[in-house]
Coordinates of C-alpha atoms in Angstrom, one line a residue:
M1 CA 8.0 -33.9 -10.6
K2 CA 6.3 -31.2 -12.8
K3 CA 4.2 -33.9 -14.6
I4 CA 3.1 -35.3 -11.3
V5 CA 2.0 -31.8 -10.0
Y6 CA 0.0 -31.1 -13.2
Y7 CA -1.5 -34.6 -13.3
L8 CA -2.7 -34.3 -9.7
L9 CA -4.2 -30.9 -10.3
I10 CA -6.0 -31.8 -13.5
T11 CA -7.3 -35.0 -11.9
S12 CA -8.7 -33.1 -9.0
F13 CA -10.4 -30.6 -11.2
C14 CA -11.9 -33.3 -13.4
A15 CA -13.1 -35.3 -10.4
F16 CA -15.1 -32.4 -9.0
S17 CA -16.0 -30.6 -12.2
Q18 CA -19.4 -32.4 -12.4
T19 CA -20.2 -31.8 -8.7
K20 CA -22.7 -29.0 -8.1
I21 CA -20.9 -26.8 -5.6
K22 CA -22.2 -23.4 -4.6
P23 CA -19.8 -20.5 -4.8
I24 CA -17.6 -20.5 -1.7
N25 CA -17.1 -17.3 0.3
P26 CA -14.0 -17.8 2.5
N27 CA -14.5 -14.6 4.4
G28 CA -13.9 -15.0 8.2
K29 CA -12.4 -18.6 7.8
W30 CA -9.1 -20.1 8.9
Y31 CA -7.5 -22.6 6.5
F32 CA -4.6 -24.9 7.4
G33 CA -2.7 -27.1 5.0
T34 CA 0.4 -28.3 3.4
E35 CA 2.4 -27.7 0.2
I36 CA 5.1 -29.5 -1.8
G37 CA 7.1 -27.7 -4.5
I38 CA 9.7 -27.8 -7.2
N39 CA 12.4 -25.4 -6.0
K40 CA 14.9 -23.8 -8.3
V41 CA 17.9 -21.7 -7.1
T42 CA 18.0 -18.8 -9.6
S43 CA 21.1 -17.2 -8.1
F44 CA 23.5 -20.0 -9.3
S45 CA 25.3 -18.7 -12.3
Y46 CA 27.3 -21.6 -13.7
D47 CA 25.0 -24.6 -14.3
E48 CA 25.3 -25.9 -10.8
G49 CA 22.6 -28.4 -9.7
N50 CA 19.8 -26.0 -8.8
T51 CA 16.6 -28.0 -8.6
S52 CA 15.2 -29.7 -5.4
V53 CA 12.0 -30.3 -3.5
S54 CA 10.6 -28.0 -0.9
I55 CA 7.9 -28.8 1.7
G56 CA 5.9 -26.6 4.0
G57 CA 2.8 -26.0 6.1
I58 CA 0.2 -23.3 5.6
S59 CA -2.0 -21.1 7.8
E60 CA -4.3 -18.7 6.1
Y61 CA -7.1 -16.3 7.4
Y62 CA -9.5 -14.5 5.2
F63 CA -10.5 -11.2 6.7
D64 CA -12.5 -10.3 3.5
K65 CA -14.0 -12.2 0.6
H66 CA -11.0 -11.3 -1.6
W67 CA -8.2 -10.7 1.0
S68 CA -6.3 -12.9 3.3
V69 CA -3.1 -13.1 5.4
Q70 CA -1.1 -16.2 4.7
G71 CA 1.7 -17.5 6.9
R72 CA 3.8 -20.5 6.1
I73 CA 6.9 -22.4 7.3
K74 CA 9.0 -24.1 4.6
Y75 CA 12.1 -26.1 4.2
M76 CA 14.1 -25.5 1.0
K77 CA 17.6 -25.3 -0.4
T78 CA 19.2 -22.0 -1.6
G79 CA 22.5 -20.7 -2.8
V80 CA 24.6 -18.2 -4.7
S81 CA 27.6 -18.4 -7.1
F82 CA 29.6 -15.7 -8.7
I83 CA 33.1 -14.8 -10.1
N84 CA 35.1 -12.0 -8.6
Q85 CA 35.9 -9.8 -11.6
Y86 CA 39.5 -8.9 -10.6
S87 CA 40.6 -12.3 -9.5
G88 CA 41.9 -13.4 -12.9
W89 CA 42.3 -12.2 -16.5
N90 CA 40.0 -14.9 -18.0
W91 CA 36.9 -14.5 -15.8
N92 CA 34.8 -13.6 -18.8
W93 CA 35.3 -17.0 -20.4
V94 CA 34.0 -18.9 -17.4
K95 CA 30.6 -20.5 -18.3
T96 CA 30.1 -23.8 -16.5
T97 CA 31.0 -25.5 -13.2
Q98 CA 33.8 -27.4 -15.0
D99 CA 35.4 -24.2 -15.9
V100 CA 35.3 -22.8 -12.4
A101 CA 36.4 -25.9 -10.5
S102 CA 39.9 -24.7 -9.9
F103 CA 39.4 -21.0 -10.5
S104 CA 40.5 -18.9 -7.6
G105 CA 37.8 -16.2 -8.1
Y106 CA 34.9 -18.7 -7.9
N107 CA 32.6 -18.2 -4.9
R108 CA 29.7 -20.4 -4.0
F109 CA 27.3 -20.6 -1.1
D110 CA 25.0 -23.6 -0.6
G111 CA 22.4 -23.4 2.1
Q112 CA 19.5 -25.3 3.6
V113 CA 17.0 -23.0 5.2
I114 CA 13.8 -22.8 7.1
V115 CA 11.7 -20.0 5.6
I116 CA 8.7 -18.2 7.2
P117 CA 7.0 -16.1 4.6
I118 CA 4.0 -13.9 5.7
D119 CA 2.0 -12.6 2.8
L120 CA -0.9 -10.3 2.1
K121 CA -2.9 -12.1 -0.6
W122 CA -5.6 -10.8 -3.0
E123 CA -7.9 -13.5 -4.5
Y124 CA -10.3 -12.9 -7.4
R125 CA -12.8 -15.2 -9.0
I126 CA -12.1 -16.6 -12.5
H127 CA -15.0 -19.0 -12.8
K128 CA -17.3 -20.3 -10.0
N129 CA -14.9 -21.7 -7.4
L130 CA -11.8 -21.3 -9.5
H131 CA -9.9 -18.3 -8.2
G132 CA -6.7 -16.5 -9.1
S133 CA -4.4 -14.8 -6.6
I134 CA -1.5 -12.4 -6.1
K135 CA 0.5 -12.2 -2.9
T136 CA 3.5 -10.4 -1.5
G137 CA 5.3 -10.0 1.8
P138 CA 8.5 -10.5 3.8
A139 CA 10.1 -13.9 4.5
L140 CA 12.3 -14.8 7.5
N141 CA 15.2 -17.1 6.5
I142 CA 17.0 -19.3 9.1
E143 CA 20.0 -21.2 7.8
M144 CA 20.1 -24.7 9.1
K145 CA 23.2 -25.6 7.1
S146 CA 25.6 -23.3 5.3
T147 CA 28.5 -24.3 3.1
Y148 CA 30.9 -21.7 1.6
N149 CA 33.4 -22.3 -1.1
Y150 CA 34.8 -18.8 -1.3
G151 CA 38.2 -18.1 -2.8
N152 CA 38.7 -14.5 -1.7
V153 CA 35.6 -13.3 0.2
N154 CA 35.3 -13.1 4.0
Y155 CA 32.1 -14.9 4.8
D156 CA 32.5 -15.0 8.6
T157 CA 30.4 -11.8 8.9
F158 CA 27.4 -13.2 6.9
S159 CA 24.3 -13.6 9.1
K160 CA 22.6 -17.0 9.6
T161 CA 19.3 -15.2 9.8
F162 CA 17.9 -12.7 7.3
V163 CA 14.8 -11.3 5.8
N164 CA 14.1 -11.3 2.1
M165 CA 11.0 -10.6 -0.1
N166 CA 8.4 -13.0 -1.4
F167 CA 6.2 -12.5 -4.4
G168 CA 3.8 -15.0 -5.9
Y169 CA 0.7 -15.7 -8.0
G170 CA -1.4 -18.7 -8.5
F171 CA -4.8 -20.5 -8.8
N172 CA -7.1 -21.9 -6.1
Y173 CA -10.0 -24.3 -6.5
Y174 CA -12.5 -24.9 -3.7
L175 CA -13.5 -28.6 -3.9
S176 CA -16.1 -27.9 -1.1
K177 CA -16.7 -25.4 1.7
N178 CA -13.9 -27.0 3.6
Y179 CA -11.3 -28.2 1.1
G180 CA -9.2 -26.3 -1.4
I181 CA -6.3 -27.1 -3.7
G182 CA -4.0 -24.7 -5.4
L183 CA -1.1 -24.2 -7.9
D184 CA 1.2 -21.5 -6.7
F185 CA 4.2 -19.8 -8.3
E186 CA 6.5 -17.8 -6.0
Y187 CA 9.8 -16.0 -5.9
Y188 CA 12.3 -15.1 -3.2
F189 CA 14.7 -12.2 -3.8
L190 CA 16.9 -9.6 -2.1
G191 CA 17.8 -10.2 1.5
D192 CA 21.3 -10.1 3.0
S193 CA 24.3 -9.9 0.7
K194 CA 26.3 -13.1 0.0
G195 CA 29.1 -11.2 -1.7
T196 CA 29.8 -8.4 -4.0
T197 CA 31.5 -8.2 -7.4
S198 CA 33.3 -5.0 -8.3
G199 CA 32.2 -3.3 -11.5
F200 CA 33.4 -0.5 -13.7
L201 CA 30.6 1.9 -12.7
W202 CA 29.0 0.1 -9.7
N203 CA 29.3 -3.0 -7.6
Q204 CA 27.0 -6.0 -8.1
T205 CA 25.5 -7.4 -4.9
H206 CA 24.7 -11.1 -4.9
Y207 CA 21.6 -12.5 -3.1
A208 CA 20.2 -16.0 -2.6
N209 CA 17.2 -16.1 -5.0
N210 CA 14.7 -18.9 -5.5
S211 CA 11.7 -19.6 -7.7
I212 CA 9.2 -22.4 -6.6
T213 CA 6.2 -24.1 -8.1
N214 CA 3.9 -25.3 -5.2
L215 CA 1.0 -27.8 -5.1
Q216 CA -1.1 -26.8 -2.1
L217 CA -3.9 -28.5 -0.1
K218 CA -5.7 -26.6 2.6
Y219 CA -8.6 -27.4 4.9
H220 CA -11.1 -25.3 6.9
F221 CA -12.0 -26.9 10.3

């Protein structure tokens, strides 16, 4: 999947690199588009299958040459896994999913969620119509499917809807005054607790965290 993303991006850049396009100023424009990404659940701790595909739609308004508000709606998988420290004497030796298969202290959450991130994005020019960007904002998560394999944690009180944080950076290339493509790297973190591990000095709270590499296509009508 990564090779396909990079190939499409490089092909698009090469195809339009010889075209004489004036520098694009997106100020005052609405863009709509779509994205597909490689999603990795970074809050799985024991080599669980953590890579999948995410898809979504984009709406973005530039209120300045360098600033925009970007709203999206995405589908992706997420999850959490952890060992309760005091559920067994040999918890330190647990390293893989095979080790934890029958371990009473193993706790795992698998979720399929609709995510609605709303980001403030700063975009800066690198060369002609190649721009870099940084963005951040909150993201509403709505769990469509939730599966818990918890040995000793009460998960009935966990909310099916929660807000976490989104941070990202990437590159945008304007193929014309109406079309743009982008390569976007983003992270989802914090949010509602999916469990707590007791520690010697403090407790560790476990959140559903993700990192995603997106290929984006957007269009100005």
